[in-house]
Amino acid sequence: MAHRIEVAMKGHLADPIGQGVKKRLAEDLGIEVEDVRVVDVYTIDADLNAGELERLRAELFTDPVIQDSVVDHSLLCDYSHIVEVGFRPGVTDNVGKSSAEAVADTLGRSLRPGEGVYKSTLFAFTGKTTQLTCDRIARDLLANGLIQRWVIRSREEMAGLHGESLLGLPIVTERSDPVVHEINLGLTDEQLVALSRGRMLALELDELRAIQSYYRDPQVRAERARQGLGAQPTDIELEILAQTWSEHCKHKIFNATIQFTDADGSTRTIDSLFRTYVKAATDAVAKNVDWLVSVFHDNAGIIRFDDAWNFALKVETHNSPSALDPYGGAITGIVGVNRDILGAGLGCRCIFNTDVFCFASPFYDGEIPPRLFHPRRVLRGVHQGVKDGGNQSGIPNLNGAIVFHERFLGKPLVFCGTGGLIPATVAGRASHEKRANPGDLIVMCGGRVGKDGIHGATFSSEELHEGSPATAVQIGDPITQKKLVDFLLEARDLGLFNCITDNGAGGLSSSVGEMARKPGGAEVHLERVPLKYAGLAPWEIFLSEAQERMTLAVSPVQIRDFLALAERRAVEATVLGNFTDSGRLECFYEGKLIGALRMEFLHEGLPKMRLKARWKPPKLLREPLIEGNDLASALKAVLGSLNVCSKEVFVRMYDHEVMGQSVLKQFYGVDNDGPGDAGVIRPVPGSSRGLAVACGICPKYSDLDTYRMMACAVDEAMRNLICVGAKLGRIAGLDNFCWPDPVQSEKAPDGEYKLAQLVRCCQALYDVCVAYGIPLISGKDSMKNDYKIGDTKISIPPTVLFTAVAILDDVSKVVTMDVKRPGDRVYAVGETRDEMGGSEYLALFGQVGTTVPTLEPSRALALYERLSQAIEAGLVASCHDCSDGGLGVALAESAFAGGFGMNLDITPLGFDSNAVALFSESPSRFVVTVVPDKAADFEALLRSHPVTGLGEVISEKVFRLRGYGGVNLKVALGELKEAWQKTLRW
Amino acid sequence: MTVRTLVLTGFGINCDYETEWAFRGAGSDAQRVHLNDLIGRPALLDGFHILAIPGGFSFGDDIASGKILANRLRYKFGEPLLKFIADGKLAIGICNGFQVAVKMGLLPLFNGALTQEVTLTNNDSGRFENRWVNLRTDPGTRCVWLKGITQITLPVRHGEGKFIPREEAVLEKLRAQGQVALRYCRSDGSPVGEVFPANPNGSVDDIAGICDPTGRIFGLMPHPEAHVVRTQHPRWFREALRPEGDGLQIFRNAVEYVNWRLS
């Protein structure tokens, strides 16, 4: 029988969580209530006596100092309505799961199979609430109907009840029969396409035909007959192929043959964007650097950190799941990329996270199309997911950004990145080399398998549509994963496994299928997979993307030690089969072969995609530049714009210092609130060697020119690193492409244009990385970032996040962006040009402009070399990247971060427009301050470069600036900082 | 002699590595030990002089921060732990470790019994926050970990750090017995008066850390292990600071105490 324990703060104490709900009700929904009290509800479905229940209430669920609680009764009586929110059956309930463990500790016995603890939350509202307002509160603030359910009751309705469960137990009752079906592929083209759509396979017609002819091949037929398999594919075979061949896993667009027609009508053929531009850039740069260890073929790129340690980096996106459930999508994204690092080489330890989000304005006041959430809710949910995932895993957040553009309403972008460290040698082996051998056992470790996340890989390979499945949404469980990480790092150092990889998209089908390539086959017994609940079909078990799992290859001689250690660390580890050299991936269920695919067909049988791209420069609207005389207001408006303003509120909620390696945090200056350019850590205790991490992202230029957008993004990341003291030749890069569907079709009638944008973008990536000497060590693409329901289609602006990392020899030489003392000279370093296109200034007037900032890589490189020499020589007191908002913003930020004013004259920049001088966003520029007695040396070192003295730092807290045409600006430092901080001070 | 420190790890503890380094920096032979290994062989603790429960998110802070680990230690390791304390040895709980200590009653340990007298709960802001705070040692404290320290700067990183005593009498007793160890203060050392952000969580009487009546068991919300070198400070590049971080002396005090009293 189920029992219910309700726990709440004692009546005389404040309830900060309830107060938070009250505040957000007012801010986000405009609903005013008098009071909100929160009650934690634990429903214990177990056979317990009254004494046991009382022990659990008193010793486990209640904090006697501050809380009241009751068993099987209602705790509150003073409210107008209550809303109780709990999970739907099968959704990960982390608190319920921990509680079950804790109940066992308290009772001195484990819960029996079928017994469980379930968490729900009751919100009690006082005020003029109605059923209708409560329903809105539940739907728009407290719960997500996809993963949660709720009930609403008035006080009168509750009067007759005595603590009965309102929601019912969230137990999965829906069962799939463990039956294997054959799928008839003797179909017409139209029927094949319908089959693909109906089963969520996301396969193209060409691919379906390739599968059709594989099964028609007499040799294959004969082989199948010998094994006892029919002539048609089984469901599990078809599903394995769909996952393995998904855009998500195989990057079909980046590997396609593209017929590119340029604006002048000339055409050329590009055989794989990946090989032609991305890999080619790395190959070109690799000749000049000696620190690349493993690039492009593992879960993450690996480079040398020092003689004893290697460093791994990976950035992933989790856009589609975050659109459906912002919290679950984001937390799954961050703990997922952590596993990529754990699965890189023989297993790296995560040492930092990065996070970059793209949203529509949180102040959006238009209609929200069906199945989408308001951007404010998406922002809050995604942020909370990344916060919980990072903080609970004990991995510090080091760098990030939040970027706003109206078209991210259709799909938010959630980039989660992680860096990791691994000894170059573990247990006597080079740590970046790994392989499963025939005979090695396949071992799955960590969480159990449920229906969660089935079809995640194929789902994210399509636009968000009406039928997008709720099962693709999951909630990460950082603590299960933390236990897994602790265990695997211990096992790694003992040399207890030969190969490791993550279970991400495609689940076991992908991890086993991938790992089986080297030995040349595998044999998996699916009934051995531990399940969260009964009733999964074998193909569901193999495809489930249930989280917190790794797949390993363990030699039979080590399996006992491996499993014994797993048990001591309370980690579930199960042998599922073994790797073979049969040339086939074979799946068994209860002893019967239910699927076999040739490894060669599985991995090489995918037909190459052939696509057309046609470039036609966009017609841009020339509009007159609006320029007023009130420079102070303009500067404050640009500082307060969404892309420029302070994101400190969000960053403070991330733990950015756990692990004790912090050197430069996200915010610094006299009040610890100035915006940093790059995060710096010193990951090896006792060593002065460091890592600097930064990013560049500028989708606002994409509609104008994706070539320049990409060039500016690489340059921005590079500048950020140069600012803190990175040196050329020591910087590695990583690209994450997020594109709207670039495959011409009825759904994407402008696919050829979008593909041409992609080609130009890749060209820029190659050009700039080769010029800058930045090898690309890893990357990822997400190619279907569109929303389409009914007649509404929203496609994101083409976006690339460029993440860059530099190895620093001595962290004590880093430079920061805050001005240091009055009297220091202020310089604009780099050339300011009239490049207002896409600028934050024009955006204030709803304009986009025409002239996108143009990068000149060779000139920029020469400048960076000199500037980094100046920093190395100790000539620079502060250095700040000039990006969104231009010089005006960089100058103001440097001043208020340091807590000193500036006296400036911008006329030496030589413009007849103050708006252009202050707000043009030309790349390759910095604001630098220099102590007066070092100014001559600084100027001499940079004499062949555009360096303009603009004035000096002053002790008075005033920002004073002489502009062109007798227009001057004088504004208190505090006012500038307030303008910058207030926009997102939530 | 070799001062040996056991740094607890497992189940979501996540500041174990840096806590180990901090003790090593202070001259102790520190070692990370998994909770299950300790529960499986309680005698393991006999070989150590200091027990550290580091920060983290043990069991995800589910139910309440530190609660599930507190219960597990109390049920499965209570006796060996009390014997360790009775032997005159030292213990520290940092952040989540402090939450564990108060919830299992290891602090303030008024009568040698594991009874919960105080709690650490949701910050007034309702948010997890990472920010640096100024801290002042209570001049009357018996805490041996704070010897010679008057004012320090450390980071806090928690969502549940608000200190609340069960009743006024508990607070009185803590004060009277020199068990209030550390308070949040302003940068000039003056009292905060429970105002955000100098008091980052709304703790009663600005209390950031307490000790047991002997001063040998210490718990605090701020992270001393996150400020053992100068470059961890948020303004190290613009202020004249000591070459070592403020937190290191706390670990050194413990090591020196063991060397003096237990050798």
PDB file of C-alpha atoms in Angstrom, chain A residues 736-862:
ATOM      1  CA  ASN A 736      29.908  23.247 -33.826  1.00  0.00           C
ATOM      2  CA  PHE A 737      27.649  23.876 -36.780  1.00  0.00           C
ATOM      3  CA  CYS A 738      23.932  24.403 -36.231  1.00  0.00           C
ATOM      4  CA  TRP A 739      22.103  24.874 -39.490  1.00  0.00           C
ATOM      5  CA  PRO A 740      18.552  25.054 -40.768  1.00  0.00           C
ATOM      6  CA  ASP A 741      17.722  22.181 -43.124  1.00  0.00           C
ATOM      7  CA  PRO A 742      19.965  22.655 -46.194  1.00  0.00           C
ATOM      8  CA  VAL A 743      18.571  19.764 -48.219  1.00  0.00           C
ATOM      9  CA  GLN A 744      16.276  21.043 -50.964  1.00  0.00           C
ATOM     10  CA  SER A 745      12.805  19.525 -50.570  1.00  0.00           C
ATOM     11  CA  GLU A 746       9.188  20.475 -50.247  1.00  0.00           C
ATOM     12  CA  LYS A 747       9.867  21.160 -46.561  1.00  0.00           C
ATOM     13  CA  ALA A 748      12.963  23.230 -47.372  1.00  0.00           C
ATOM     14  CA  PRO A 749      12.322  25.025 -50.668  1.00  0.00           C
ATOM     15  CA  ASP A 750      15.388  27.231 -50.130  1.00  0.00           C
ATOM     16  CA  GLY A 751      17.651  24.271 -49.276  1.00  0.00           C
ATOM     17  CA  GLU A 752      20.071  24.982 -52.121  1.00  0.00           C
ATOM     18  CA  TYR A 753      20.652  28.494 -50.834  1.00  0.00           C
ATOM     19  CA  LYS A 754      21.123  27.307 -47.256  1.00  0.00           C
ATOM     20  CA  LEU A 755      23.575  24.684 -48.432  1.00  0.00           C
ATOM     21  CA  ALA A 756      25.485  27.363 -50.339  1.00  0.00           C
ATOM     22  CA  GLN A 757      25.621  29.350 -47.093  1.00  0.00           C
ATOM     23  CA  LEU A 758      27.092  26.256 -45.466  1.00  0.00           C
ATOM     24  CA  VAL A 759      29.699  25.819 -48.190  1.00  0.00           C
ATOM     25  CA  ARG A 760      30.820  29.436 -47.858  1.00  0.00           C
ATOM     26  CA  CYS A 761      30.951  29.087 -44.101  1.00  0.00           C
ATOM     27  CA  CYS A 762      33.167  25.997 -44.327  1.00  0.00           C
ATOM     28  CA  GLN A 763      35.416  27.794 -46.797  1.00  0.00           C
ATOM     29  CA  ALA A 764      35.900  30.574 -44.238  1.00  0.00           C
ATOM     30  CA  LEU A 765      36.590  28.078 -41.475  1.00  0.00           C
ATOM     31  CA  TYR A 766      39.351  26.552 -43.590  1.00  0.00           C
ATOM     32  CA  ASP A 767      40.805  29.899 -44.703  1.00  0.00           C
ATOM     33  CA  VAL A 768      40.978  31.437 -41.242  1.00  0.00           C
ATOM     34  CA  CYS A 769      42.112  28.355 -39.310  1.00  0.00           C
ATOM     35  CA  VAL A 770      44.914  27.690 -41.771  1.00  0.00           C
ATOM     36  CA  ALA A 771      45.964  31.345 -41.710  1.00  0.00           C
ATOM     37  CA  TYR A 772      45.884  31.434 -37.893  1.00  0.00           C
ATOM     38  CA  GLY A 773      47.506  28.022 -37.476  1.00  0.00           C
ATOM     39  CA  ILE A 774      44.569  26.660 -35.456  1.00  0.00           C
ATOM     40  CA  PRO A 775      44.041  22.907 -35.889  1.00  0.00           C
ATOM     41  CA  LEU A 776      40.453  21.730 -35.502  1.00  0.00           C
ATOM     42  CA  ILE A 777      40.598  18.884 -33.023  1.00  0.00           C
ATOM     43  CA  SER A 778      36.944  17.903 -32.924  1.00  0.00           C
ATOM     44  CA  GLY A 779      33.550  19.189 -33.940  1.00  0.00           C
ATOM     45  CA  LYS A 780      29.922  18.391 -34.468  1.00  0.00           C
ATOM     46  CA  ASP A 781      27.040  19.407 -36.641  1.00  0.00           C
ATOM     47  CA  SER A 782      23.306  19.639 -36.091  1.00  0.00           C
ATOM     48  CA  MET A 783      21.577  20.162 -39.409  1.00  0.00           C
ATOM     49  CA  LYS A 784      17.818  20.277 -38.904  1.00  0.00           C
ATOM     50  CA  ASN A 785      17.183  23.248 -36.715  1.00  0.00           C
ATOM     51  CA  ASP A 786      13.759  24.150 -38.001  1.00  0.00           C
ATOM     52  CA  TYR A 787      10.299  24.253 -36.567  1.00  0.00           C
ATOM     53  CA  LYS A 788       7.365  23.321 -38.756  1.00  0.00           C
ATOM     54  CA  ILE A 789       3.813  22.831 -37.606  1.00  0.00           C
ATOM     55  CA  GLY A 790       0.952  23.838 -39.856  1.00  0.00           C
ATOM     56  CA  ASP A 791       1.927  26.823 -41.947  1.00  0.00           C
ATOM     57  CA  THR A 792       4.415  28.099 -39.419  1.00  0.00           C
ATOM     58  CA  LYS A 793       8.040  27.475 -40.266  1.00  0.00           C
ATOM     59  CA  ILE A 794      10.833  29.033 -38.259  1.00  0.00           C
ATOM     60  CA  SER A 795      14.432  28.313 -39.226  1.00  0.00           C
ATOM     61  CA  ILE A 796      17.292  29.407 -37.024  1.00  0.00           C
ATOM     62  CA  PRO A 797      19.936  31.725 -38.465  1.00  0.00           C
ATOM     63  CA  PRO A 798      22.899  29.579 -39.538  1.00  0.00           C
ATOM     64  CA  THR A 799      25.130  29.436 -36.471  1.00  0.00           C
ATOM     65  CA  VAL A 800      28.620  28.204 -35.715  1.00  0.00           C
ATOM     66  CA  LEU A 801      30.081  28.123 -32.245  1.00  0.00           C
ATOM     67  CA  PHE A 802      33.854  28.213 -32.400  1.00  0.00           C
ATOM     68  CA  THR A 803      35.481  27.080 -29.179  1.00  0.00           C
ATOM     69  CA  ALA A 804      39.190  27.660 -28.765  1.00  0.00           C
ATOM     70  CA  VAL A 805      41.656  26.554 -26.149  1.00  0.00           C
ATOM     71  CA  ALA A 806      45.230  27.664 -25.551  1.00  0.00           C
ATOM     72  CA  ILE A 807      47.976  26.143 -23.466  1.00  0.00           C
ATOM     73  CA  LEU A 808      49.711  28.767 -21.335  1.00  0.00           C
ATOM     74  CA  ASP A 809      53.232  28.219 -20.023  1.00  0.00           C
ATOM     75  CA  ASP A 810      52.831  30.369 -16.952  1.00  0.00           C
ATOM     76  CA  VAL A 811      49.465  31.386 -15.561  1.00  0.00           C
ATOM     77  CA  SER A 812      51.012  34.120 -13.426  1.00  0.00           C
ATOM     78  CA  LYS A 813      51.535  36.167 -16.609  1.00  0.00           C
ATOM     79  CA  VAL A 814      47.890  36.392 -17.618  1.00  0.00           C
ATOM     80  CA  VAL A 815      46.313  39.794 -18.252  1.00  0.00           C
ATOM     81  CA  THR A 816      42.717  40.788 -17.503  1.00  0.00           C
ATOM     82  CA  MET A 817      40.297  43.294 -19.012  1.00  0.00           C
ATOM     83  CA  ASP A 818      39.773  45.622 -16.022  1.00  0.00           C
ATOM     84  CA  VAL A 819      41.729  48.885 -15.945  1.00  0.00           C
ATOM     85  CA  LYS A 820      44.222  48.866 -13.110  1.00  0.00           C
ATOM     86  CA  ARG A 821      45.118  52.406 -12.060  1.00  0.00           C
ATOM     87  CA  PRO A 822      44.568  56.090 -12.845  1.00  0.00           C
ATOM     88  CA  GLY A 823      47.109  57.592 -15.220  1.00  0.00           C
ATOM     89  CA  ASP A 824      47.378  54.515 -17.462  1.00  0.00           C
ATOM     90  CA  ARG A 825      47.189  55.235 -21.189  1.00  0.00           C
ATOM     91  CA  VAL A 826      44.214  53.937 -23.147  1.00  0.00           C
ATOM     92  CA  TYR A 827      44.701  52.583 -26.673  1.00  0.00           C
ATOM     93  CA  ALA A 828      42.500  51.240 -29.423  1.00  0.00           C
ATOM     94  CA  VAL A 829      44.542  48.452 -30.995  1.00  0.00           C
ATOM     95  CA  GLY A 830      43.487  47.296 -34.483  1.00  0.00           C
ATOM     96  CA  GLU A 831      41.789  49.133 -37.289  1.00  0.00           C
ATOM     97  CA  THR A 832      38.239  50.464 -36.917  1.00  0.00           C
ATOM     98  CA  ARG A 833      36.364  50.535 -40.220  1.00  0.00           C
ATOM     99  CA  ASP A 834      32.858  51.534 -41.241  1.00  0.00           C
ATOM    100  CA  GLU A 835      31.380  48.056 -40.792  1.00  0.00           C
ATOM    101  CA  MET A 836      28.018  48.561 -39.156  1.00  0.00           C
ATOM    102  CA  GLY A 837      26.238  45.586 -40.745  1.00  0.00           C
ATOM    103  CA  GLY A 838      24.678  43.333 -38.109  1.00  0.00           C
ATOM    104  CA  SER A 839      25.866  45.636 -35.328  1.00  0.00           C
ATOM    105  CA  GLU A 840      24.135  46.004 -31.989  1.00  0.00           C
ATOM    106  CA  TYR A 841      23.857  49.722 -32.702  1.00  0.00           C
ATOM    107  CA  LEU A 842      21.814  49.214 -35.886  1.00  0.00           C
ATOM    108  CA  ALA A 843      19.725  46.607 -34.103  1.00  0.00           C
ATOM    109  CA  LEU A 844      18.570  49.343 -31.715  1.00  0.00           C
ATOM    110  CA  PHE A 845      16.799  50.909 -34.696  1.00  0.00           C
ATOM    111  CA  GLY A 846      15.573  47.621 -36.131  1.00  0.00           C
ATOM    112  CA  GLN A 847      18.132  47.816 -38.949  1.00  0.00           C
ATOM    113  CA  VAL A 848      20.547  45.162 -40.168  1.00  0.00           C
ATOM    114  CA  GLY A 849      22.727  47.206 -42.525  1.00  0.00           C
ATOM    115  CA  THR A 850      24.916  45.941 -45.326  1.00  0.00           C
ATOM    116  CA  THR A 851      28.629  46.021 -44.510  1.00  0.00           C
ATOM    117  CA  VAL A 852      29.488  42.948 -42.462  1.00  0.00           C
ATOM    118  CA  PRO A 853      32.841  43.156 -40.687  1.00  0.00           C
ATOM    119  CA  THR A 854      35.574  41.735 -42.902  1.00  0.00           C
ATOM    120  CA  LEU A 855      38.502  39.850 -41.463  1.00  0.00           C
ATOM    121  CA  GLU A 856      41.983  40.249 -42.899  1.00  0.00           C
ATOM    122  CA  PRO A 857      43.670  37.216 -41.376  1.00  0.00           C
ATOM    123  CA  SER A 858      47.284  37.939 -42.304  1.00  0.00           C
ATOM    124  CA  ARG A 859      47.188  41.495 -40.950  1.00  0.00           C
ATOM    125  CA  ALA A 860      45.356  40.329 -37.859  1.00  0.00           C
ATOM    126  CA  LEU A 861      47.876  37.574 -37.250  1.00  0.00           C
ATOM    127  CA  ALA A 862      50.829  39.955 -37.383  1.00  0.00           C
TER     128      ALA A 862
END
